[in-house]
mmCIF file of C-alpha atoms in Angstrom:
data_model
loop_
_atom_site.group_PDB
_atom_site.id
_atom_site.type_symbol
_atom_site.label_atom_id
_atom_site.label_comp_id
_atom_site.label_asym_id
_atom_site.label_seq_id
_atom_site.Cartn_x
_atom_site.Cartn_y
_atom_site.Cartn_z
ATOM 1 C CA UNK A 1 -5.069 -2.050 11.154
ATOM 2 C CA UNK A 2 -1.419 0.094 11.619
ATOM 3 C CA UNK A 3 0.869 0.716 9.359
ATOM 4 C CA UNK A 4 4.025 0.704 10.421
ATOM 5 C CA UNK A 5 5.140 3.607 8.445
ATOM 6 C CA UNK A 6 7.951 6.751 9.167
ATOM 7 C CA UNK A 7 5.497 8.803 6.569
ATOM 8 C CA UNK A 8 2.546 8.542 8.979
ATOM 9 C CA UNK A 9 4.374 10.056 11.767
ATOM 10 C CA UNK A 10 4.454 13.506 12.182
ATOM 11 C CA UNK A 11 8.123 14.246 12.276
ATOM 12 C CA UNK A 12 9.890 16.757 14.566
ATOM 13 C CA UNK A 13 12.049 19.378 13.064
ATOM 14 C CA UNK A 14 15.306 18.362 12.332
ATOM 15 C CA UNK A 15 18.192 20.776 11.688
ATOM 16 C CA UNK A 16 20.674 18.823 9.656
ATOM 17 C CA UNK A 17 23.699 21.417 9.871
ATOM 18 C CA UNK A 18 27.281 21.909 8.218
ATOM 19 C CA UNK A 19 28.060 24.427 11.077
ATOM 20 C CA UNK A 20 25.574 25.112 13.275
ATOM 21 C CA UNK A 21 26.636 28.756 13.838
ATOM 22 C CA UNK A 22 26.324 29.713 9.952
ATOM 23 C CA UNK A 23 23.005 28.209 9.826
ATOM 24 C CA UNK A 24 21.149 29.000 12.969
ATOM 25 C CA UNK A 25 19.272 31.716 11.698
ATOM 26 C CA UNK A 26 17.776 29.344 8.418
ATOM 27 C CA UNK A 27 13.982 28.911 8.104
ATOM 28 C CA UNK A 28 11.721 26.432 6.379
ATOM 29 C CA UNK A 29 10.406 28.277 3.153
ATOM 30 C CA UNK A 30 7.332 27.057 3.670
ATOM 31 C CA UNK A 31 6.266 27.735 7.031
ATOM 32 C CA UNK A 32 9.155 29.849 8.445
ATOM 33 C CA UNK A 33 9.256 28.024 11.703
ATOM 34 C CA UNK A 34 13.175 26.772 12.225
ATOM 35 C CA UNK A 35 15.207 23.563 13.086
ATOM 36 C CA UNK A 36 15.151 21.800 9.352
ATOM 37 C CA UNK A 37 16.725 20.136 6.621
ATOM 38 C CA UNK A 38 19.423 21.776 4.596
ATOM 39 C CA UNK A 39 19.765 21.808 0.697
ATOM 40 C CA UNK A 40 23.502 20.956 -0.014
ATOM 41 C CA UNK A 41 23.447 23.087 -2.879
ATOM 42 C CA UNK A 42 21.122 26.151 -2.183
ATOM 43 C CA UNK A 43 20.912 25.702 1.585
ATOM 44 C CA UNK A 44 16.940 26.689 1.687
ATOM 45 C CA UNK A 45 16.233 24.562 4.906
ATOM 46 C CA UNK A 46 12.749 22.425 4.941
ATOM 47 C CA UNK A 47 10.532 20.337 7.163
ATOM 48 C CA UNK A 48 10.221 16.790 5.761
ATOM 49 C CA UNK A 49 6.568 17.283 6.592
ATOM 50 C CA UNK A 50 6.159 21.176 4.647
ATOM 51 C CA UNK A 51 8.136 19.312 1.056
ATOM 52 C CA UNK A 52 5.532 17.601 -1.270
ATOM 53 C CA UNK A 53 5.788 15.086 -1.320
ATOM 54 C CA UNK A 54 6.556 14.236 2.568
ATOM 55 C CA UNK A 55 9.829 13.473 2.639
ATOM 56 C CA UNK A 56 9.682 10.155 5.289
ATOM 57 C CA UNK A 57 13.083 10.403 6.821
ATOM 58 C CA UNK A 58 16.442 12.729 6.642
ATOM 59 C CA UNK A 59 17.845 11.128 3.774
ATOM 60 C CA UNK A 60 21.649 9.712 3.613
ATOM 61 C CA UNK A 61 24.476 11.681 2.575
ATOM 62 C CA UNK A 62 23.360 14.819 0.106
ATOM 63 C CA UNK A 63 20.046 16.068 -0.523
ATOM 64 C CA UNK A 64 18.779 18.411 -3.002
ATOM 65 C CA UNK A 65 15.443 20.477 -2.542
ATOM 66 C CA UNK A 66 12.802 20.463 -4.967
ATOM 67 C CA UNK A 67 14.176 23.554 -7.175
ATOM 68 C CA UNK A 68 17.302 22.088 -7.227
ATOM 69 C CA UNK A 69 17.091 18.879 -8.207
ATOM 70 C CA UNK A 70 14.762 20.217 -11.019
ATOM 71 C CA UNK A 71 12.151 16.888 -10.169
ATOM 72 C CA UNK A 72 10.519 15.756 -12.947
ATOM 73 C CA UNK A 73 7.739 12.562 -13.411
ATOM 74 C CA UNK A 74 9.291 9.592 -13.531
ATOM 75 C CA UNK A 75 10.268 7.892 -16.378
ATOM 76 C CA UNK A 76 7.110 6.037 -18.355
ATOM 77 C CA UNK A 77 7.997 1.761 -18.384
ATOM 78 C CA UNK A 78 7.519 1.084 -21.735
ATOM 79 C CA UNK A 79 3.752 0.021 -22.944
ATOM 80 C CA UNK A 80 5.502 -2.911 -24.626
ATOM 81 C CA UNK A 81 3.300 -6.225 -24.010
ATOM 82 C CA UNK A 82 6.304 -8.363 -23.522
ATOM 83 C CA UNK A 83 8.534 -6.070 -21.463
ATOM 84 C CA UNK A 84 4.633 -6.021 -18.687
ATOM 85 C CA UNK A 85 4.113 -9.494 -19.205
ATOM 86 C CA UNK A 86 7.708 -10.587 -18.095
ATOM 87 C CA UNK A 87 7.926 -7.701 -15.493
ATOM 88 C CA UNK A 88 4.452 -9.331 -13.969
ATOM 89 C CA UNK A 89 5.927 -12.910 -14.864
ATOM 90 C CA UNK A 90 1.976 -13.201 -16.334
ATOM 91 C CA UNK A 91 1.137 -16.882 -17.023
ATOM 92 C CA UNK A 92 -1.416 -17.672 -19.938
ATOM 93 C CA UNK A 93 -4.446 -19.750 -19.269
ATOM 94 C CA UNK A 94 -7.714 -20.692 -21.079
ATOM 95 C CA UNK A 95 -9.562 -20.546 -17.702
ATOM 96 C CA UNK A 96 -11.810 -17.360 -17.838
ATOM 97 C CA UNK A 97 -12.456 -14.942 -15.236
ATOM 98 C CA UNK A 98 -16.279 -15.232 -15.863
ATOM 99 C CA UNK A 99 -16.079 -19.239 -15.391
ATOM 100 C CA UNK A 100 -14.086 -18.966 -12.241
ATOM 101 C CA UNK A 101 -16.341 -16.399 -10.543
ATOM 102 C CA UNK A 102 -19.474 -18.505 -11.622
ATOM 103 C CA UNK A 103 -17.422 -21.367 -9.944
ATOM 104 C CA UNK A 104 -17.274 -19.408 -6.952
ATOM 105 C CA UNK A 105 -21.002 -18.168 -6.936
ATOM 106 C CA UNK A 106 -22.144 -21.652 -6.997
ATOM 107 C CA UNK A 107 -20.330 -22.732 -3.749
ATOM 108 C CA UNK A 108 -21.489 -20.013 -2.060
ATOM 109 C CA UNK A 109 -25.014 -20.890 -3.263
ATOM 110 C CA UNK A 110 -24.772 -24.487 -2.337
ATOM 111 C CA UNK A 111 -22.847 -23.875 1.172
ATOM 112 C CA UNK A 112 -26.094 -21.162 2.061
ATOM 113 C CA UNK A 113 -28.172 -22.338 4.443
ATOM 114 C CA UNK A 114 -32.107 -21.653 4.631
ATOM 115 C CA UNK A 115 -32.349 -20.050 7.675
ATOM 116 C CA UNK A 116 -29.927 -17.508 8.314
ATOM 117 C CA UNK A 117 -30.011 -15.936 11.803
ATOM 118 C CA UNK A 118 -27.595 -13.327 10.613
ATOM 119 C CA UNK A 119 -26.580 -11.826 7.050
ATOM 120 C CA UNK A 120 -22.837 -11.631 6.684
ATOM 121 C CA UNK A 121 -21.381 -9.551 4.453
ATOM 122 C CA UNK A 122 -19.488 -11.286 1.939
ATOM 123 C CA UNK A 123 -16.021 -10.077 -0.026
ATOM 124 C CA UNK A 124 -16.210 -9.479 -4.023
ATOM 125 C CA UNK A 125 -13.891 -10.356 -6.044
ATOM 126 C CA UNK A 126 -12.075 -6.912 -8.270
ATOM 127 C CA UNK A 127 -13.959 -6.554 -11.790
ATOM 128 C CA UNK A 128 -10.758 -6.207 -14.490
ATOM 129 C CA UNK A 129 -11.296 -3.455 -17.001
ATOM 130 C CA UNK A 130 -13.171 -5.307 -20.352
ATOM 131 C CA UNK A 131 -10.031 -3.757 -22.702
ATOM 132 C CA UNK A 132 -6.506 -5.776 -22.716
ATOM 133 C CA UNK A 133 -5.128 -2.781 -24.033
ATOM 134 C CA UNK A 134 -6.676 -0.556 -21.076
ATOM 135 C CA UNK A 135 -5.122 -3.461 -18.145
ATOM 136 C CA UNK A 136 -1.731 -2.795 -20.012
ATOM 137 C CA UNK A 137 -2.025 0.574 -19.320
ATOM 138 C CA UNK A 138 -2.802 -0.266 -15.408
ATOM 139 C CA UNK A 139 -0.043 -2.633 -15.154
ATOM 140 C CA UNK A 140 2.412 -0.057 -16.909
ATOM 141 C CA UNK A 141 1.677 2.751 -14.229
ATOM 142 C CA UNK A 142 2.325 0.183 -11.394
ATOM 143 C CA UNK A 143 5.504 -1.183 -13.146
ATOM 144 C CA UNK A 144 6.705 2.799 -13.415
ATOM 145 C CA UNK A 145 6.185 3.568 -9.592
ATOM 146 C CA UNK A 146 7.739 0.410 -8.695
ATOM 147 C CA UNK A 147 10.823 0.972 -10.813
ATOM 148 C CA UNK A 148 11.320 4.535 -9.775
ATOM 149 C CA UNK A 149 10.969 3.085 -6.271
ATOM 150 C CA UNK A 150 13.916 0.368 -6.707
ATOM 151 C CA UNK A 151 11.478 -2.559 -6.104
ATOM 152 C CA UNK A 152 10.823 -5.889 -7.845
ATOM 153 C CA UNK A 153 7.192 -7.098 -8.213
ATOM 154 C CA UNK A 154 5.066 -9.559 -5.909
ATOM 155 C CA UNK A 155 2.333 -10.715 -4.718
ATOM 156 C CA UNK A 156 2.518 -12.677 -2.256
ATOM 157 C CA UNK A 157 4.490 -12.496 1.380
ATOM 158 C CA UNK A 158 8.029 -13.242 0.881
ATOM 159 C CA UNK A 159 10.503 -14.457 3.273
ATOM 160 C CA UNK A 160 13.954 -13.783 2.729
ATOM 161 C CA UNK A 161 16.981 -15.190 4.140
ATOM 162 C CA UNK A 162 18.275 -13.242 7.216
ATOM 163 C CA UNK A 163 14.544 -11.922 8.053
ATOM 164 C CA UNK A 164 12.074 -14.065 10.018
ATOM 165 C CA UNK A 165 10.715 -17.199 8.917
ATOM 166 C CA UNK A 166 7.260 -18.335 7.682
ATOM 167 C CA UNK A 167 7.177 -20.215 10.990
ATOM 168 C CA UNK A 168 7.441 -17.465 12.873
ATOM 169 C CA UNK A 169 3.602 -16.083 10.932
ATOM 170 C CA UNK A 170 1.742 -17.403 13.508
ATOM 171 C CA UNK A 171 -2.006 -15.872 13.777
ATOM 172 C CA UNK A 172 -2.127 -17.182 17.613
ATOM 173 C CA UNK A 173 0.293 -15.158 18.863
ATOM 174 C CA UNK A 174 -1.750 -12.539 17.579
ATOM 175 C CA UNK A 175 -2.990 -9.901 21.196
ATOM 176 C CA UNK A 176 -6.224 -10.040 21.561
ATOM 177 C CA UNK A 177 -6.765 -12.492 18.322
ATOM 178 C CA UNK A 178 -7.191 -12.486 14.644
ATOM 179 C CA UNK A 179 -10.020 -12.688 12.591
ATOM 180 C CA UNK A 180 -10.160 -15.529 10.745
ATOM 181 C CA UNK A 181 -11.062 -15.354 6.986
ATOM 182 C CA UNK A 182 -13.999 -17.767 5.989
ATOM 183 C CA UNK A 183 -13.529 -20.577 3.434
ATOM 184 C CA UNK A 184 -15.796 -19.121 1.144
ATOM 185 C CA UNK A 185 -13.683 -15.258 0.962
ATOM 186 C CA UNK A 186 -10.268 -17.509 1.262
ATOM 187 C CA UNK A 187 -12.092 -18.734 -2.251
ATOM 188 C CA UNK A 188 -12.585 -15.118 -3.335
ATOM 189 C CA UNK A 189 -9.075 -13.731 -2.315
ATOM 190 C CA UNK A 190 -7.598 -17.139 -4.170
ATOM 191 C CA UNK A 191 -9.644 -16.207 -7.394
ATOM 192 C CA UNK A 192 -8.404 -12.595 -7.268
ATOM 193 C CA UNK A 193 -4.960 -14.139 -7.311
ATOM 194 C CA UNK A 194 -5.432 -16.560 -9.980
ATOM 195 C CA UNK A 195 -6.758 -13.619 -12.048
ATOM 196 C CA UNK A 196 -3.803 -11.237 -11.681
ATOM 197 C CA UNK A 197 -1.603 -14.286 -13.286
ATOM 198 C CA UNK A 198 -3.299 -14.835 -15.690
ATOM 199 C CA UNK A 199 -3.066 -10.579 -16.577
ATOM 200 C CA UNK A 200 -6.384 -9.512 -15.718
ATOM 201 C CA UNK A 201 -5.512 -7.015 -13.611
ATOM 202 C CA UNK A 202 -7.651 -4.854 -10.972
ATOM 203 C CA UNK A 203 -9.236 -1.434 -12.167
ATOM 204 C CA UNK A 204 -6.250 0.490 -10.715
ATOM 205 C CA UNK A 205 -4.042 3.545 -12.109
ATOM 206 C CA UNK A 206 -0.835 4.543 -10.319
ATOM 207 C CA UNK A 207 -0.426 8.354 -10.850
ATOM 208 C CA UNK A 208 2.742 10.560 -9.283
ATOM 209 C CA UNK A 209 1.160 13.344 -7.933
ATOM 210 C CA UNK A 210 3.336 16.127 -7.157
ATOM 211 C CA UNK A 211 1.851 16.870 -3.777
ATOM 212 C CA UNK A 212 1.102 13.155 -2.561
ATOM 213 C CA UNK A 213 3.981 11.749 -4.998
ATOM 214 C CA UNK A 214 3.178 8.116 -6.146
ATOM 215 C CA UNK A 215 -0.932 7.416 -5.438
ATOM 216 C CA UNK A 216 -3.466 5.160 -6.540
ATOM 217 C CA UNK A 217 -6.668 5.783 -8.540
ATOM 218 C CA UNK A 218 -9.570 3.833 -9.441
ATOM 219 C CA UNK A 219 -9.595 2.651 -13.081
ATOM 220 C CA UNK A 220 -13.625 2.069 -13.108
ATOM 221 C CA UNK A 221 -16.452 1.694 -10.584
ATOM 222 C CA UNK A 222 -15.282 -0.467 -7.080
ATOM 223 C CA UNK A 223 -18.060 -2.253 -5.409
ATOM 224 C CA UNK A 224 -18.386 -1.472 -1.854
ATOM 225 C CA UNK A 225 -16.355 -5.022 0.171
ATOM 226 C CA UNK A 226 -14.199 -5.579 -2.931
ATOM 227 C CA UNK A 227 -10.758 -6.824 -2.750
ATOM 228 C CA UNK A 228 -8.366 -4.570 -3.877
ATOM 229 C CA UNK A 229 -5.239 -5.808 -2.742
ATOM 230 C CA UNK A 230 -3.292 -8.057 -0.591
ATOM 231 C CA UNK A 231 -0.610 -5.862 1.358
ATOM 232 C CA UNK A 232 2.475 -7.652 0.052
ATOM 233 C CA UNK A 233 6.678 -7.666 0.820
ATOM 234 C CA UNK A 234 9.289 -9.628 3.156
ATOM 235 C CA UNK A 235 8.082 -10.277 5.865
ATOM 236 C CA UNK A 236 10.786 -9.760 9.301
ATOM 237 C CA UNK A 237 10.828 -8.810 12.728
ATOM 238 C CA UNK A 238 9.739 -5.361 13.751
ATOM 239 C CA UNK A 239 12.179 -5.229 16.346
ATOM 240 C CA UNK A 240 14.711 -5.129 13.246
ATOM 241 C CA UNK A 241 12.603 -2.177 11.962
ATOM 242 C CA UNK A 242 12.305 -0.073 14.334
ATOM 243 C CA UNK A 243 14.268 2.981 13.232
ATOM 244 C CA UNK A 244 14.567 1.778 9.511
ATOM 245 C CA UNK A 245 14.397 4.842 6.877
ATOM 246 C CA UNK A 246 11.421 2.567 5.108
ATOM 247 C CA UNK A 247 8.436 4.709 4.183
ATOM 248 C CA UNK A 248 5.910 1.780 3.614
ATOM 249 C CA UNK A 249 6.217 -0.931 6.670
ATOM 250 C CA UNK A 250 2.893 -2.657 8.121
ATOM 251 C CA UNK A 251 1.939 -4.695 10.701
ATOM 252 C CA UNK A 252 1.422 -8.380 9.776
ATOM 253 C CA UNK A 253 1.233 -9.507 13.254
ATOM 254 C CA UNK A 254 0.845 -7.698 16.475
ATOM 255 C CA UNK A 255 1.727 -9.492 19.256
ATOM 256 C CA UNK A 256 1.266 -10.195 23.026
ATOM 257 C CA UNK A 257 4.883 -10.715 22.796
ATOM 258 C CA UNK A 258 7.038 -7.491 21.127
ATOM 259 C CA UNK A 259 9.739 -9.344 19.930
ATOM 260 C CA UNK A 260 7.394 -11.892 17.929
ATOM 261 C CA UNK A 261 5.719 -8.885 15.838
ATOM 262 C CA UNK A 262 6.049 -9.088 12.230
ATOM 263 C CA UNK A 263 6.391 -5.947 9.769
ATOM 264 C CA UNK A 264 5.280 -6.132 5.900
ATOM 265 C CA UNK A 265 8.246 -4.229 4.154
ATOM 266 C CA UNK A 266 7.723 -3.649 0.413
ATOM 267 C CA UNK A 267 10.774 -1.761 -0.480
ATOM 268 C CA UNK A 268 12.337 -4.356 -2.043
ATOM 269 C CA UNK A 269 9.589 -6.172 -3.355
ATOM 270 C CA UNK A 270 5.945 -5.382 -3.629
ATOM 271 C CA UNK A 271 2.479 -4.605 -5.107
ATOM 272 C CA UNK A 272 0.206 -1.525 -5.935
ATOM 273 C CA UNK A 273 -0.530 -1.893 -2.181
ATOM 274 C CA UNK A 274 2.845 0.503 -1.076
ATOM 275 C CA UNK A 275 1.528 3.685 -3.285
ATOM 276 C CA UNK A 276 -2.006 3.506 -1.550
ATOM 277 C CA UNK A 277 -2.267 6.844 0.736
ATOM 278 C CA UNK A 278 -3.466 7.235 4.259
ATOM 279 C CA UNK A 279 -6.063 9.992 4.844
ATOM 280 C CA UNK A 280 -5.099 13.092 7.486
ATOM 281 C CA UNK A 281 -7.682 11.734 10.297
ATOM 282 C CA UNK A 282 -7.515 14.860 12.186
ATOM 283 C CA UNK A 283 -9.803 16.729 10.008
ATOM 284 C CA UNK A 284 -13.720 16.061 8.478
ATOM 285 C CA UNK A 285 -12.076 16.598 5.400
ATOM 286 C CA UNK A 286 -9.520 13.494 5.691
ATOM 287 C CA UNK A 287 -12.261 11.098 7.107
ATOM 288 C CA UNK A 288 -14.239 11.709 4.194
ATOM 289 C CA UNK A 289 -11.440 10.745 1.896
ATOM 290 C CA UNK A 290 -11.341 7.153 3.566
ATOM 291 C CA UNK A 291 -12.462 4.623 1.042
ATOM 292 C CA UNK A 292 -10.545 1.569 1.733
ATOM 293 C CA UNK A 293 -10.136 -0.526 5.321
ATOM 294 C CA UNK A 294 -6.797 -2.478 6.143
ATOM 295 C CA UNK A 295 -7.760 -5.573 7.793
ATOM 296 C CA UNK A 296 -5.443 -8.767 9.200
ATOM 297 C CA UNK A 297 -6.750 -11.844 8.517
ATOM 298 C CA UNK A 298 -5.979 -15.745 9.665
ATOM 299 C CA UNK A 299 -6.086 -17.268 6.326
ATOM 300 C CA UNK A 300 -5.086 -20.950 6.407
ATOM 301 C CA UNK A 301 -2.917 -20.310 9.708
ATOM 302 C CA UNK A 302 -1.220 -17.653 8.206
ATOM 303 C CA UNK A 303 -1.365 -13.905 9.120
ATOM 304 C CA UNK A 304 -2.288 -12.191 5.963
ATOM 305 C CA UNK A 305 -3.288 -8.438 5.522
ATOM 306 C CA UNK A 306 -5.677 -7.506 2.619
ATOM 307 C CA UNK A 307 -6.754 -3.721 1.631
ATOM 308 C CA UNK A 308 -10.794 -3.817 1.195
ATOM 309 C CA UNK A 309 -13.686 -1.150 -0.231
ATOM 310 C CA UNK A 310 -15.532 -0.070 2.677
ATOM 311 C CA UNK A 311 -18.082 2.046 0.045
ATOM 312 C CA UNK A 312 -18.940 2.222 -3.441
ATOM 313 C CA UNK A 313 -16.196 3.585 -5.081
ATOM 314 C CA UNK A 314 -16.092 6.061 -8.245
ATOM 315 C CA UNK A 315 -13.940 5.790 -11.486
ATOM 316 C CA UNK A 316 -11.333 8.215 -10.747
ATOM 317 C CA UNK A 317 -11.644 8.284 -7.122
ATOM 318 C CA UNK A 318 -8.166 8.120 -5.769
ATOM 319 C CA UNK A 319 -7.745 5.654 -2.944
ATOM 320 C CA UNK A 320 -7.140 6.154 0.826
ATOM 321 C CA UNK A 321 -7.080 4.162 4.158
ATOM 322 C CA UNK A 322 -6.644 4.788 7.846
ATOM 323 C CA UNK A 323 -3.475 4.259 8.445
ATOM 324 C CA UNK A 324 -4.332 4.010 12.379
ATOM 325 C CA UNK A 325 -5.420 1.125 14.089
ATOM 326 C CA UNK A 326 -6.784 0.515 17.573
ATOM 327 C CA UNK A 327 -3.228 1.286 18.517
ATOM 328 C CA UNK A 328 -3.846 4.736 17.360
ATOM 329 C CA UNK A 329 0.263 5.433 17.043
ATOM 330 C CA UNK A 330 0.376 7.236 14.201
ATOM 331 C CA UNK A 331 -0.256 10.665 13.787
ATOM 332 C CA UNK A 332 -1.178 12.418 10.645
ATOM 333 C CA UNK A 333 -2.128 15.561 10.770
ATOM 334 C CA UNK A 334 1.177 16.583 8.279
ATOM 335 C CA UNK A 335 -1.016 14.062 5.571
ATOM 336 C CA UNK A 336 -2.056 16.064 2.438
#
C-alpha cells in the first residue's frame, strides 16, 4: 500500500531567495549543506527535511523558523463531554459492544466449516479502553490534532462536489486486482464502525511530538490483525493531486489507467488515520518500528483502505506503517 504523500519524499534542497546574490552564501543550520529555505524574519536558511518536524512542502507566502515563531503545543480541545460528543456527532445506543462482538463470534462459528484445508487469519475488532472518562481523553487528543490541522472529523470516504464521484471507486479498474474483503471481516470492520458512534472509541492517543509533530500512540495492548482504522477523506482524482502542497494523500485506487487513480485526501476532513507515521525503511532501525500494514480492500464494490496490526502491539507503543508499496516511490530515508 502507497501513500501518496509530499512528507514521504525526500525533498531536494530548495533555495527560496529575496535576492539571490545576498543570500548565496546561507547554510542550513542543521547540516550546513546549501540551497534552502529562508526565515523571513531571521533569514537562518533550512532543509524541509533537517526542521522537526519535516516540513512537507515550501510553504506559501512567509515562513518563520522554529526560533522565531516561538512554536508551542497546540492548544488542548476542551475535555468537555458535550463539546467531544458534538465534535464526533456521537449517537447514543443501548446496543453494547460486548453483545455485538458476541453477535459477530457466532456467525463466524456457524459459517466455519469442519474441514478446513487452510487456516485464514481472521481481522479483530479494536478493544475500547473499559473507562468513559479515559475514551474522552482519546477522543480529545484526536479532536486537538485535527483542529490545529484545519480539518473537520470523518469516518467514512467522502465525495465532494468538484472531486470525483463514488462511481468513479471502482475496485476493477484496480492493476493487477484488489483483494477482496470477506463477508465475515466486512462484519468486523462494520462493528468497529458502529462502535465509534456510539463513543467507544479505539485505544488510541494523539501526541505532538516535537520531532515527528502530530503521532499516534497506543492507549492499551493491540492484538496482532486488529483494525485500527479505516484511512478516511475526499476522495478525487490523483491527476488533480499531483503537485498539491497536501502532506497526507493515499492511494485508494491504483489503476491500469492513470487518469482513473483515486487519492484519499484528509486535509479537509478526516480521522486519527492522517497523524499515523511512516517508518524510515532504509535502516534496521525503521523496519523494526513497523507495527501497522496499509492494505486496499474491495469491500462491497467499493475500494476501501483500512490500517491493520501486523504484531502484538504494546500500551504506549507509538504507531508506524510502510508508507511504500510494491510501487516502492517513496523514499524515506529523511523519516525520523
Amino acid at each position: 500500500m502507497a501513500l501518496r504523500s509530499k512528507k514521504s519524499q525526500a525533498p531536494k534542497p530548495i533555495f527560496r531567495s529575496k535576492d539571490a546574490d545576498d543570500y548565496s552564501e546561507v547554510y542550513c543550520e542543521e547540516c550546513e549543506s546549501g540551497e534552502l529555505l529562508l526565515c523571513d524574519k531571521c533569514d537562518e536558511g533550512f532543509h524541509l527535511f533537517c526542521l522537526r518536524p519535516i516540513l512537507v512542502s515550501v510553504p506559501k507566502g512567509s515562513w518563520f523558523c522554529p526560533s522565531c515563531s516561538k512554536q508551542k503545543m497546540p492548544k488542548s480541545f476542551p475535555l468537555v463531554q458535550t463539546k467531544i460528543i458534538d465534535f464526533f456527532r456521537i449517537k447514543r445506543s443501548t446496543e453494547s459492544t460486548q453483545k455485538l462482538s458476541q453477535d459477530v463470534q457466532k456467525k463466524r462459528k456457524r459459517s466455519s466449516s469442519l474441514v478446513m484445508s487452510k487456516k485464514r487469519r481472521k481481522l479483530v475488532p479494536f478493544n475500547p479502553s473499559e473507562d468513559p472518562e479515559r475514551r474522552l481523553e482519546q477522543m480529545r487528543s484526536l479532536a486537538t490534532a485535527l483542529t490545529a490541522s484545519g480539518a473537520e472529523f470523518s469516518n467514512e470516504l467522502t465525495y465532494r462536489p468538484g472531486m470525483a464521484l463514488r462511481s468513479a471507486n471502482q475496485p476493477a479498474l484496480e492493476k493487477g486486482g484488489m483483494q477482496v474483503l470477506t463477508k465475515e471481516d466486512a462484519e468486523t470492520l462494520n462493528l468497529c464502525k458502529r462502535m465509534m458512534n456510539r463513543g467507544e472509541w479505539p485505544p488510541l492517543m494523539v501526541v505532538f511530538d516535537p520531532e515527528e509533530g502530530f503521532t499516534v500512540e497506543a492507549d492499551r495492548f493491540i492484538r496482532d490483525l486488529t483494525i485500527i482504522t479505516e484511512y478516511v477523506g475526499d476522495v478525487d482524482y490523483l491527476k488533480n493531486h499531483e503537485n498539491d502542497d497536501g502532506d497526507s494523500m493515499m492511494t485508494l485506487l491504483h489503476a491500469a489507467n492513470p487518469s482513473q487513480s483515486l487519492v484519499i485526501c484528509p486535509d479537509k476532513h478526516g480521522n486519527v488515520a492522517r497523524f499515523i507515521n511512516g517508518i524510515n525503511n532504509h535502516t534496521q532501525e525503521g523496519k523494526r518500528k513497523q507495527n501497522l500494514k496499509c492494505v486496499r480492500y474491495d469491500v462491497n464494490g467499493e475500494c476501501r483502505v483500512l490500517l491493520i496490526a501486523n504484531r502484538d502491539i504494546s500500551k504506549g507503543e507509538r504507531l508506524y506503517y510502510d508508507y511504500n508499496g510494491y510501487e516502492h516511490e517513496y523514499p524515506t530515508e529523511h523519516f525520523v
